[in-house]
Amino acid sequence: MKTFAESYESFFCSVFLLIDRNWKIDKREIEKCNSHRIKFINPEFRHLFILIGMEKSRFVISIMVDRRVSPYVEPHSCSLSVKRTAVSIANDIERKIIPHSGEMMRLASEHQEYATGKIENENIVKHCLSRLFPIYDYYDSMMGFKTQNINGSIRNNFTDNYTLKLENLTQDQLIRVSGFLSGMENK
């Protein structure tokens, strides 16, 4: 029995040729044994791809952003009858799916720039703190550190704020750290 990809690959190649000659099948999907769907990519639509699958005897066509670039951009989908012609499916894809691509690429670029900036800021913080005490990788945190008897870790949350966790403080160290924190300015 033929898989979905084997059955409909040539049909959807003709559909995407009607839309734009730059759309190509991503053969890596089929090589990964993802034969239950077909993935189309286009170099003009950076970080976007269109997936075609079958659900309840209808084609489900979705445009989505590569999750490695931005897991936060919502995909857009439409469901079409398998009895439709290549021309009518191409028209529906151009009308229902492609118009979302500009906004999706913009959001993906913003998320990628934000993530790049966040990594740069983390590296600056790590460099500055490594001058004060030795740092090391720490599970589920940006870094861990140890100075004298105090162990600690620093996490970078989804906001631009940090979480500092300190362990093994003596009573005197706890009072001094608390005093320092109470004297900090609120900005």
mmCIF file with all atom_site columns, C-alpha atoms in Angstrom:
data_model
loop_
_atom_site.group_PDB
_atom_site.id
_atom_site.type_symbol
_atom_site.label_atom_id
_atom_site.label_alt_id
_atom_site.label_comp_id
_atom_site.label_asym_id
_atom_site.label_entity_id
_atom_site.label_seq_id
_atom_site.pdbx_PDB_ins_code
_atom_site.Cartn_x
_atom_site.Cartn_y
_atom_site.Cartn_z
_atom_site.occupancy
_atom_site.B_iso_or_equiv
_atom_site.pdbx_formal_charge
_atom_site.auth_seq_id
_atom_site.auth_comp_id
_atom_site.auth_asym_id
_atom_site.auth_atom_id
_atom_site.pdbx_PDB_model_num
ATOM 1   C CA . MET A 1 1   ? 0.000   0.000  0.000   1.00 0.00 ? 1   MET A CA 1
ATOM 2   C CA . LYS A 1 2   ? 1.296   3.450  -0.902  1.00 0.00 ? 2   LYS A CA 1
ATOM 3   C CA . THR A 1 3   ? 2.027   6.029  1.765   1.00 0.00 ? 3   THR A CA 1
ATOM 4   C CA . PHE A 1 4   ? 0.485   9.502  1.698   1.00 0.00 ? 4   PHE A CA 1
ATOM 5   C CA . ALA A 1 5   ? 3.712   10.995 0.342   1.00 0.00 ? 5   ALA A CA 1
ATOM 6   C CA . GLU A 1 6   ? 3.978   8.409  -2.435  1.00 0.00 ? 6   GLU A CA 1
ATOM 7   C CA . SER A 1 7   ? 0.331   8.835  -3.394  1.00 0.00 ? 7   SER A CA 1
ATOM 8   C CA . TYR A 1 8   ? 0.151   12.631 -3.539  1.00 0.00 ? 8   TYR A CA 1
ATOM 9   C CA . GLU A 1 9   ? 3.721   13.863 -4.140  1.00 0.00 ? 9   GLU A CA 1
ATOM 10  C CA . SER A 1 10  ? 3.324   14.411 -7.887  1.00 0.00 ? 10  SER A CA 1
ATOM 11  C CA . PHE A 1 11  ? -0.131  15.970 -7.466  1.00 0.00 ? 11  PHE A CA 1
ATOM 12  C CA . PHE A 1 12  ? 1.105   18.556 -4.960  1.00 0.00 ? 12  PHE A CA 1
ATOM 13  C CA . CYS A 1 13  ? 4.208   19.244 -7.043  1.00 0.00 ? 13  CYS A CA 1
ATOM 14  C CA . SER A 1 14  ? 1.857   20.354 -9.812  1.00 0.00 ? 14  SER A CA 1
ATOM 15  C CA . VAL A 1 15  ? -0.205  22.400 -7.313  1.00 0.00 ? 15  VAL A CA 1
ATOM 16  C CA . PHE A 1 16  ? 2.869   24.278 -6.093  1.00 0.00 ? 16  PHE A CA 1
ATOM 17  C CA . LEU A 1 17  ? 4.141   24.802 -9.637  1.00 0.00 ? 17  LEU A CA 1
ATOM 18  C CA . LEU A 1 18  ? 0.916   26.726 -10.252 1.00 0.00 ? 18  LEU A CA 1
ATOM 19  C CA . ILE A 1 19  ? 1.599   28.904 -7.212  1.00 0.00 ? 19  ILE A CA 1
ATOM 20  C CA . ASP A 1 20  ? 5.323   29.591 -7.647  1.00 0.00 ? 20  ASP A CA 1
ATOM 21  C CA . ARG A 1 21  ? 8.174   27.670 -9.251  1.00 0.00 ? 21  ARG A CA 1
ATOM 22  C CA . ASN A 1 22  ? 10.397  28.201 -6.181  1.00 0.00 ? 22  ASN A CA 1
ATOM 23  C CA . TRP A 1 23  ? 8.375   25.799 -3.993  1.00 0.00 ? 23  TRP A CA 1
ATOM 24  C CA . LYS A 1 24  ? 10.168  22.452 -3.709  1.00 0.00 ? 24  LYS A CA 1
ATOM 25  C CA . ILE A 1 25  ? 9.554   19.256 -1.782  1.00 0.00 ? 25  ILE A CA 1
ATOM 26  C CA . ASP A 1 26  ? 11.834  18.857 1.214   1.00 0.00 ? 26  ASP A CA 1
ATOM 27  C CA . LYS A 1 27  ? 13.016  15.278 0.630   1.00 0.00 ? 27  LYS A CA 1
ATOM 28  C CA . ARG A 1 28  ? 14.626  15.145 4.080   1.00 0.00 ? 28  ARG A CA 1
ATOM 29  C CA . GLU A 1 29  ? 11.159  14.708 5.588   1.00 0.00 ? 29  GLU A CA 1
ATOM 30  C CA . ILE A 1 30  ? 10.492  11.591 3.555   1.00 0.00 ? 30  ILE A CA 1
ATOM 31  C CA . GLU A 1 31  ? 13.971  10.222 4.332   1.00 0.00 ? 31  GLU A CA 1
ATOM 32  C CA . LYS A 1 32  ? 13.145  10.591 8.055   1.00 0.00 ? 32  LYS A CA 1
ATOM 33  C CA . CYS A 1 33  ? 10.216  8.218  7.467   1.00 0.00 ? 33  CYS A CA 1
ATOM 34  C CA . ASN A 1 34  ? 7.692   11.037 7.728   1.00 0.00 ? 34  ASN A CA 1
ATOM 35  C CA . SER A 1 35  ? 5.743   9.560  4.841   1.00 0.00 ? 35  SER A CA 1
ATOM 36  C CA . HIS A 1 36  ? 2.386   10.631 6.321   1.00 0.00 ? 36  HIS A CA 1
ATOM 37  C CA . ARG A 1 37  ? 2.932   14.219 5.157   1.00 0.00 ? 37  ARG A CA 1
ATOM 38  C CA . ILE A 1 38  ? 4.637   16.266 2.466   1.00 0.00 ? 38  ILE A CA 1
ATOM 39  C CA . LYS A 1 39  ? 6.771   19.306 3.279   1.00 0.00 ? 39  LYS A CA 1
ATOM 40  C CA . PHE A 1 40  ? 7.332   22.158 0.822   1.00 0.00 ? 40  PHE A CA 1
ATOM 41  C CA . ILE A 1 41  ? 9.981   24.836 1.243   1.00 0.00 ? 41  ILE A CA 1
ATOM 42  C CA . ASN A 1 42  ? 10.733  28.041 -0.629  1.00 0.00 ? 42  ASN A CA 1
ATOM 43  C CA . PRO A 1 43  ? 13.951  30.116 -0.307  1.00 0.00 ? 43  PRO A CA 1
ATOM 44  C CA . GLU A 1 44  ? 11.896  33.321 -0.560  1.00 0.00 ? 44  GLU A CA 1
ATOM 45  C CA . PHE A 1 45  ? 9.959   32.374 2.566   1.00 0.00 ? 45  PHE A CA 1
ATOM 46  C CA . ARG A 1 46  ? 12.763  32.158 5.068   1.00 0.00 ? 46  ARG A CA 1
ATOM 47  C CA . HIS A 1 47  ? 12.127  29.887 8.062   1.00 0.00 ? 47  HIS A CA 1
ATOM 48  C CA . LEU A 1 48  ? 8.656   28.962 6.751   1.00 0.00 ? 48  LEU A CA 1
ATOM 49  C CA . PHE A 1 49  ? 7.405   25.727 5.291   1.00 0.00 ? 49  PHE A CA 1
ATOM 50  C CA . ILE A 1 50  ? 4.096   24.267 4.206   1.00 0.00 ? 50  ILE A CA 1
ATOM 51  C CA . LEU A 1 51  ? 3.021   20.841 5.438   1.00 0.00 ? 51  LEU A CA 1
ATOM 52  C CA . ILE A 1 52  ? 0.346   18.790 3.728   1.00 0.00 ? 52  ILE A CA 1
ATOM 53  C CA . GLY A 1 53  ? -1.265  15.833 5.394   1.00 0.00 ? 53  GLY A CA 1
ATOM 54  C CA . MET A 1 54  ? -4.528  13.947 5.493   1.00 0.00 ? 54  MET A CA 1
ATOM 55  C CA . GLU A 1 55  ? -7.071  14.134 8.289   1.00 0.00 ? 55  GLU A CA 1
ATOM 56  C CA . LYS A 1 56  ? -10.613 12.757 8.175   1.00 0.00 ? 56  LYS A CA 1
ATOM 57  C CA . SER A 1 57  ? -10.325 12.158 4.404   1.00 0.00 ? 57  SER A CA 1
ATOM 58  C CA . ARG A 1 58  ? -9.441  15.809 3.728   1.00 0.00 ? 58  ARG A CA 1
ATOM 59  C CA . PHE A 1 59  ? -6.153  17.527 2.893   1.00 0.00 ? 59  PHE A CA 1
ATOM 60  C CA . VAL A 1 60  ? -4.876  19.634 5.769   1.00 0.00 ? 60  VAL A CA 1
ATOM 61  C CA . ILE A 1 61  ? -2.507  22.322 4.518   1.00 0.00 ? 61  ILE A CA 1
ATOM 62  C CA . SER A 1 62  ? -0.563  24.330 7.112   1.00 0.00 ? 62  SER A CA 1
ATOM 63  C CA . ILE A 1 63  ? 2.052   27.045 6.911   1.00 0.00 ? 63  ILE A CA 1
ATOM 64  C CA . MET A 1 64  ? 4.374   27.193 9.895   1.00 0.00 ? 64  MET A CA 1
ATOM 65  C CA . VAL A 1 65  ? 7.642   28.606 11.165  1.00 0.00 ? 65  VAL A CA 1
ATOM 66  C CA . ASP A 1 66  ? 10.555  26.313 11.929  1.00 0.00 ? 66  ASP A CA 1
ATOM 67  C CA . ARG A 1 67  ? 10.293  25.711 15.707  1.00 0.00 ? 67  ARG A CA 1
ATOM 68  C CA . ARG A 1 68  ? 14.062  26.011 16.087  1.00 0.00 ? 68  ARG A CA 1
ATOM 69  C CA . VAL A 1 69  ? 13.770  29.642 14.956  1.00 0.00 ? 69  VAL A CA 1
ATOM 70  C CA . SER A 1 70  ? 10.627  30.582 16.870  1.00 0.00 ? 70  SER A CA 1
ATOM 71  C CA . PRO A 1 71  ? 8.326   28.229 18.733  1.00 0.00 ? 71  PRO A CA 1
ATOM 72  C CA . TYR A 1 72  ? 5.871   31.070 19.400  1.00 0.00 ? 72  TYR A CA 1
ATOM 73  C CA . VAL A 1 73  ? 4.526   31.889 15.921  1.00 0.00 ? 73  VAL A CA 1
ATOM 74  C CA . GLU A 1 74  ? 1.128   30.293 15.405  1.00 0.00 ? 74  GLU A CA 1
ATOM 75  C CA . PRO A 1 75  ? 0.660   28.183 12.251  1.00 0.00 ? 75  PRO A CA 1
ATOM 76  C CA . HIS A 1 76  ? -2.200  28.806 9.817   1.00 0.00 ? 76  HIS A CA 1
ATOM 77  C CA . SER A 1 77  ? -4.127  25.924 8.279   1.00 0.00 ? 77  SER A CA 1
ATOM 78  C CA . CYS A 1 78  ? -6.958  25.100 5.963   1.00 0.00 ? 78  CYS A CA 1
ATOM 79  C CA . SER A 1 79  ? -8.774  21.888 5.163   1.00 0.00 ? 79  SER A CA 1
ATOM 80  C CA . LEU A 1 80  ? -9.638  21.008 1.551   1.00 0.00 ? 80  LEU A CA 1
ATOM 81  C CA . SER A 1 81  ? -11.526 18.201 -0.132  1.00 0.00 ? 81  SER A CA 1
ATOM 82  C CA . VAL A 1 82  ? -9.463  15.511 -1.860  1.00 0.00 ? 82  VAL A CA 1
ATOM 83  C CA . LYS A 1 83  ? -11.818 15.762 -4.849  1.00 0.00 ? 83  LYS A CA 1
ATOM 84  C CA . ARG A 1 84  ? -10.686 19.283 -5.744  1.00 0.00 ? 84  ARG A CA 1
ATOM 85  C CA . THR A 1 85  ? -8.543  19.988 -8.785  1.00 0.00 ? 85  THR A CA 1
ATOM 86  C CA . ALA A 1 86  ? -4.932  21.148 -8.638  1.00 0.00 ? 86  ALA A CA 1
ATOM 87  C CA . VAL A 1 87  ? -5.951  24.622 -9.853  1.00 0.00 ? 87  VAL A CA 1
ATOM 88  C CA . SER A 1 88  ? -8.626  25.117 -7.178  1.00 0.00 ? 88  SER A CA 1
ATOM 89  C CA . ILE A 1 89  ? -6.289  23.856 -4.433  1.00 0.00 ? 89  ILE A CA 1
ATOM 90  C CA . ALA A 1 90  ? -3.542  26.210 -5.678  1.00 0.00 ? 90  ALA A CA 1
ATOM 91  C CA . ASN A 1 91  ? -6.023  29.119 -5.603  1.00 0.00 ? 91  ASN A CA 1
ATOM 92  C CA . ASP A 1 92  ? -7.096  28.275 -2.042  1.00 0.00 ? 92  ASP A CA 1
ATOM 93  C CA . ILE A 1 93  ? -3.487  28.014 -0.860  1.00 0.00 ? 93  ILE A CA 1
ATOM 94  C CA . GLU A 1 94  ? -2.734  31.418 -2.405  1.00 0.00 ? 94  GLU A CA 1
ATOM 95  C CA . ARG A 1 95  ? -5.861  32.894 -0.813  1.00 0.00 ? 95  ARG A CA 1
ATOM 96  C CA . LYS A 1 96  ? -5.896  31.208 2.621   1.00 0.00 ? 96  LYS A CA 1
ATOM 97  C CA . ILE A 1 97  ? -2.279  30.291 3.422   1.00 0.00 ? 97  ILE A CA 1
ATOM 98  C CA . ILE A 1 98  ? 0.258   32.467 1.580   1.00 0.00 ? 98  ILE A CA 1
ATOM 99  C CA . PRO A 1 99  ? -1.125  35.849 2.829   1.00 0.00 ? 99  PRO A CA 1
ATOM 100 C CA . HIS A 1 100 ? -0.043  34.935 6.374   1.00 0.00 ? 100 HIS A CA 1
ATOM 101 C CA . SER A 1 101 ? 3.579   34.391 5.344   1.00 0.00 ? 101 SER A CA 1
ATOM 102 C CA . GLY A 1 102 ? 4.729   38.029 5.594   1.00 0.00 ? 102 GLY A CA 1
ATOM 103 C CA . GLU A 1 103 ? 3.543   38.471 9.175   1.00 0.00 ? 103 GLU A CA 1
ATOM 104 C CA . MET A 1 104 ? 4.873   35.057 10.162  1.00 0.00 ? 104 MET A CA 1
ATOM 105 C CA . MET A 1 105 ? 8.339   35.827 8.729   1.00 0.00 ? 105 MET A CA 1
ATOM 106 C CA . ARG A 1 106 ? 8.362   39.196 10.525  1.00 0.00 ? 106 ARG A CA 1
ATOM 107 C CA . LEU A 1 107 ? 7.482   37.581 13.869  1.00 0.00 ? 107 LEU A CA 1
ATOM 108 C CA . ALA A 1 108 ? 10.053  34.819 13.364  1.00 0.00 ? 108 ALA A CA 1
ATOM 109 C CA . SER A 1 109 ? 12.762  37.396 12.617  1.00 0.00 ? 109 SER A CA 1
ATOM 110 C CA . GLU A 1 110 ? 11.837  39.398 15.728  1.00 0.00 ? 110 GLU A CA 1
ATOM 111 C CA . HIS A 1 111 ? 11.948  36.285 17.903  1.00 0.00 ? 111 HIS A CA 1
ATOM 112 C CA . GLN A 1 112 ? 15.278  35.236 16.422  1.00 0.00 ? 112 GLN A CA 1
ATOM 113 C CA . GLU A 1 113 ? 16.784  38.709 17.003  1.00 0.00 ? 113 GLU A CA 1
ATOM 114 C CA . TYR A 1 114 ? 15.481  38.709 20.588  1.00 0.00 ? 114 TYR A CA 1
ATOM 115 C CA . ALA A 1 115 ? 16.944  35.242 21.229  1.00 0.00 ? 115 ALA A CA 1
ATOM 116 C CA . THR A 1 116 ? 20.305  36.302 19.758  1.00 0.00 ? 116 THR A CA 1
ATOM 117 C CA . GLY A 1 117 ? 20.360  39.415 21.950  1.00 0.00 ? 117 GLY A CA 1
ATOM 118 C CA . LYS A 1 118 ? 19.443  37.364 24.993  1.00 0.00 ? 118 LYS A CA 1
ATOM 119 C CA . ILE A 1 119 ? 22.333  34.952 24.357  1.00 0.00 ? 119 ILE A CA 1
ATOM 120 C CA . GLU A 1 120 ? 24.743  37.892 23.977  1.00 0.00 ? 120 GLU A CA 1
ATOM 121 C CA . ASN A 1 121 ? 23.518  39.384 27.274  1.00 0.00 ? 121 ASN A CA 1
ATOM 122 C CA . GLU A 1 122 ? 23.921  36.020 29.013  1.00 0.00 ? 122 GLU A CA 1
ATOM 123 C CA . ASN A 1 123 ? 27.496  35.779 27.751  1.00 0.00 ? 123 ASN A CA 1
ATOM 124 C CA . ILE A 1 124 ? 28.245  39.283 29.080  1.00 0.00 ? 124 ILE A CA 1
ATOM 125 C CA . VAL A 1 125 ? 26.809  38.381 32.494  1.00 0.00 ? 125 VAL A CA 1
ATOM 126 C CA . LYS A 1 126 ? 28.760  35.109 32.558  1.00 0.00 ? 126 LYS A CA 1
ATOM 127 C CA . HIS A 1 127 ? 31.983  36.906 31.662  1.00 0.00 ? 127 HIS A CA 1
ATOM 128 C CA . CYS A 1 128 ? 31.488  39.559 34.351  1.00 0.00 ? 128 CYS A CA 1
ATOM 129 C CA . LEU A 1 129 ? 30.608  37.037 37.053  1.00 0.00 ? 129 LEU A CA 1
ATOM 130 C CA . SER A 1 130 ? 33.446  34.703 36.089  1.00 0.00 ? 130 SER A CA 1
ATOM 131 C CA . ARG A 1 131 ? 35.829  37.457 37.204  1.00 0.00 ? 131 ARG A CA 1
ATOM 132 C CA . LEU A 1 132 ? 34.317  37.335 40.710  1.00 0.00 ? 132 LEU A CA 1
ATOM 133 C CA . PHE A 1 133 ? 34.154  33.561 41.220  1.00 0.00 ? 133 PHE A CA 1
ATOM 134 C CA . PRO A 1 134 ? 34.433  30.326 39.248  1.00 0.00 ? 134 PRO A CA 1
ATOM 135 C CA . ILE A 1 135 ? 31.302  29.478 37.291  1.00 0.00 ? 135 ILE A CA 1
ATOM 136 C CA . TYR A 1 136 ? 30.170  26.167 35.829  1.00 0.00 ? 136 TYR A CA 1
ATOM 137 C CA . ASP A 1 137 ? 27.241  24.624 33.992  1.00 0.00 ? 137 ASP A CA 1
ATOM 138 C CA . TYR A 1 138 ? 24.311  23.952 36.258  1.00 0.00 ? 138 TYR A CA 1
ATOM 139 C CA . TYR A 1 139 ? 21.178  21.950 35.486  1.00 0.00 ? 139 TYR A CA 1
ATOM 140 C CA . ASP A 1 140 ? 18.204  24.031 34.296  1.00 0.00 ? 140 ASP A CA 1
ATOM 141 C CA . SER A 1 141 ? 20.097  27.277 34.892  1.00 0.00 ? 141 SER A CA 1
ATOM 142 C CA . MET A 1 142 ? 22.243  29.733 33.032  1.00 0.00 ? 142 MET A CA 1
ATOM 143 C CA . MET A 1 143 ? 25.163  28.883 35.314  1.00 0.00 ? 143 MET A CA 1
ATOM 144 C CA . GLY A 1 144 ? 26.204  27.744 38.741  1.00 0.00 ? 144 GLY A CA 1
ATOM 145 C CA . PHE A 1 145 ? 28.906  29.091 41.033  1.00 0.00 ? 145 PHE A CA 1
ATOM 146 C CA . LYS A 1 146 ? 30.662  28.306 44.295  1.00 0.00 ? 146 LYS A CA 1
ATOM 147 C CA . THR A 1 147 ? 32.483  30.708 46.526  1.00 0.00 ? 147 THR A CA 1
ATOM 148 C CA . GLN A 1 148 ? 33.727  29.794 49.984  1.00 0.00 ? 148 GLN A CA 1
ATOM 149 C CA . ASN A 1 149 ? 30.935  27.615 51.386  1.00 0.00 ? 149 ASN A CA 1
ATOM 150 C CA . ILE A 1 150 ? 28.114  29.200 49.322  1.00 0.00 ? 150 ILE A CA 1
ATOM 151 C CA . ASN A 1 151 ? 26.690  27.384 46.307  1.00 0.00 ? 151 ASN A CA 1
ATOM 152 C CA . GLY A 1 152 ? 24.472  29.250 43.902  1.00 0.00 ? 152 GLY A CA 1
ATOM 153 C CA . SER A 1 153 ? 22.786  29.248 40.542  1.00 0.00 ? 153 SER A CA 1
ATOM 154 C CA . ILE A 1 154 ? 21.460  31.921 38.229  1.00 0.00 ? 154 ILE A CA 1
ATOM 155 C CA . ARG A 1 155 ? 18.523  31.432 35.870  1.00 0.00 ? 155 ARG A CA 1
ATOM 156 C CA . ASN A 1 156 ? 17.456  33.722 33.076  1.00 0.00 ? 156 ASN A CA 1
ATOM 157 C CA . ASN A 1 157 ? 13.671  33.693 32.866  1.00 0.00 ? 157 ASN A CA 1
ATOM 158 C CA . PHE A 1 158 ? 11.578  34.490 29.819  1.00 0.00 ? 158 PHE A CA 1
ATOM 159 C CA . THR A 1 159 ? 11.613  38.101 30.915  1.00 0.00 ? 159 THR A CA 1
ATOM 160 C CA . ASP A 1 160 ? 14.871  40.016 31.030  1.00 0.00 ? 160 ASP A CA 1
ATOM 161 C CA . ASN A 1 161 ? 15.173  39.396 34.781  1.00 0.00 ? 161 ASN A CA 1
ATOM 162 C CA . TYR A 1 162 ? 17.327  36.859 36.579  1.00 0.00 ? 162 TYR A CA 1
ATOM 163 C CA . THR A 1 163 ? 16.689  34.452 39.436  1.00 0.00 ? 163 THR A CA 1
ATOM 164 C CA . LEU A 1 164 ? 19.469  34.032 41.994  1.00 0.00 ? 164 LEU A CA 1
ATOM 165 C CA . LYS A 1 165 ? 19.449  30.961 44.230  1.00 0.00 ? 165 LYS A CA 1
ATOM 166 C CA . LEU A 1 166 ? 21.868  30.731 47.137  1.00 0.00 ? 166 LEU A CA 1
ATOM 167 C CA . GLU A 1 167 ? 22.507  27.654 49.294  1.00 0.00 ? 167 GLU A CA 1
ATOM 168 C CA . ASN A 1 168 ? 24.567  26.867 52.417  1.00 0.00 ? 168 ASN A CA 1
ATOM 169 C CA . LEU A 1 169 ? 24.576  30.408 53.833  1.00 0.00 ? 169 LEU A CA 1
ATOM 170 C CA . THR A 1 170 ? 25.651  30.810 57.437  1.00 0.00 ? 170 THR A CA 1
ATOM 171 C CA . GLN A 1 171 ? 23.521  32.971 59.706  1.00 0.00 ? 171 GLN A CA 1
ATOM 172 C CA . ASP A 1 172 ? 25.981  35.857 59.419  1.00 0.00 ? 172 ASP A CA 1
ATOM 173 C CA . GLN A 1 173 ? 26.129  35.568 55.602  1.00 0.00 ? 173 GLN A CA 1
ATOM 174 C CA . LEU A 1 174 ? 22.323  35.488 55.419  1.00 0.00 ? 174 LEU A CA 1
ATOM 175 C CA . ILE A 1 175 ? 22.060  38.687 57.454  1.00 0.00 ? 175 ILE A CA 1
ATOM 176 C CA . ARG A 1 176 ? 24.724  40.447 55.337  1.00 0.00 ? 176 ARG A CA 1
ATOM 177 C CA . VAL A 1 177 ? 23.089  39.389 52.045  1.00 0.00 ? 177 VAL A CA 1
ATOM 178 C CA . SER A 1 178 ? 19.670  40.478 53.371  1.00 0.00 ? 178 SER A CA 1
ATOM 179 C CA . GLY A 1 179 ? 21.129  43.823 54.428  1.00 0.00 ? 179 GLY A CA 1
ATOM 180 C CA . PHE A 1 180 ? 22.674  44.321 51.003  1.00 0.00 ? 180 PHE A CA 1
ATOM 181 C CA . LEU A 1 181 ? 19.372  43.491 49.298  1.00 0.00 ? 181 LEU A CA 1
ATOM 182 C CA . SER A 1 182 ? 17.368  45.860 51.510  1.00 0.00 ? 182 SER A CA 1
ATOM 183 C CA . GLY A 1 183 ? 19.759  48.686 50.610  1.00 0.00 ? 183 GLY A CA 1
ATOM 184 C CA . MET A 1 184 ? 19.386  48.220 46.845  1.00 0.00 ? 184 MET A CA 1
ATOM 185 C CA . GLU A 1 185 ? 17.618  50.953 44.909  1.00 0.00 ? 185 GLU A CA 1
ATOM 186 C CA . ASN A 1 186 ? 14.303  50.201 43.251  1.00 0.00 ? 186 ASN A CA 1
ATOM 187 C CA . LYS A 1 187 ? 14.313  51.160 39.597  1.00 0.00 ? 187 LYS A CA 1
#
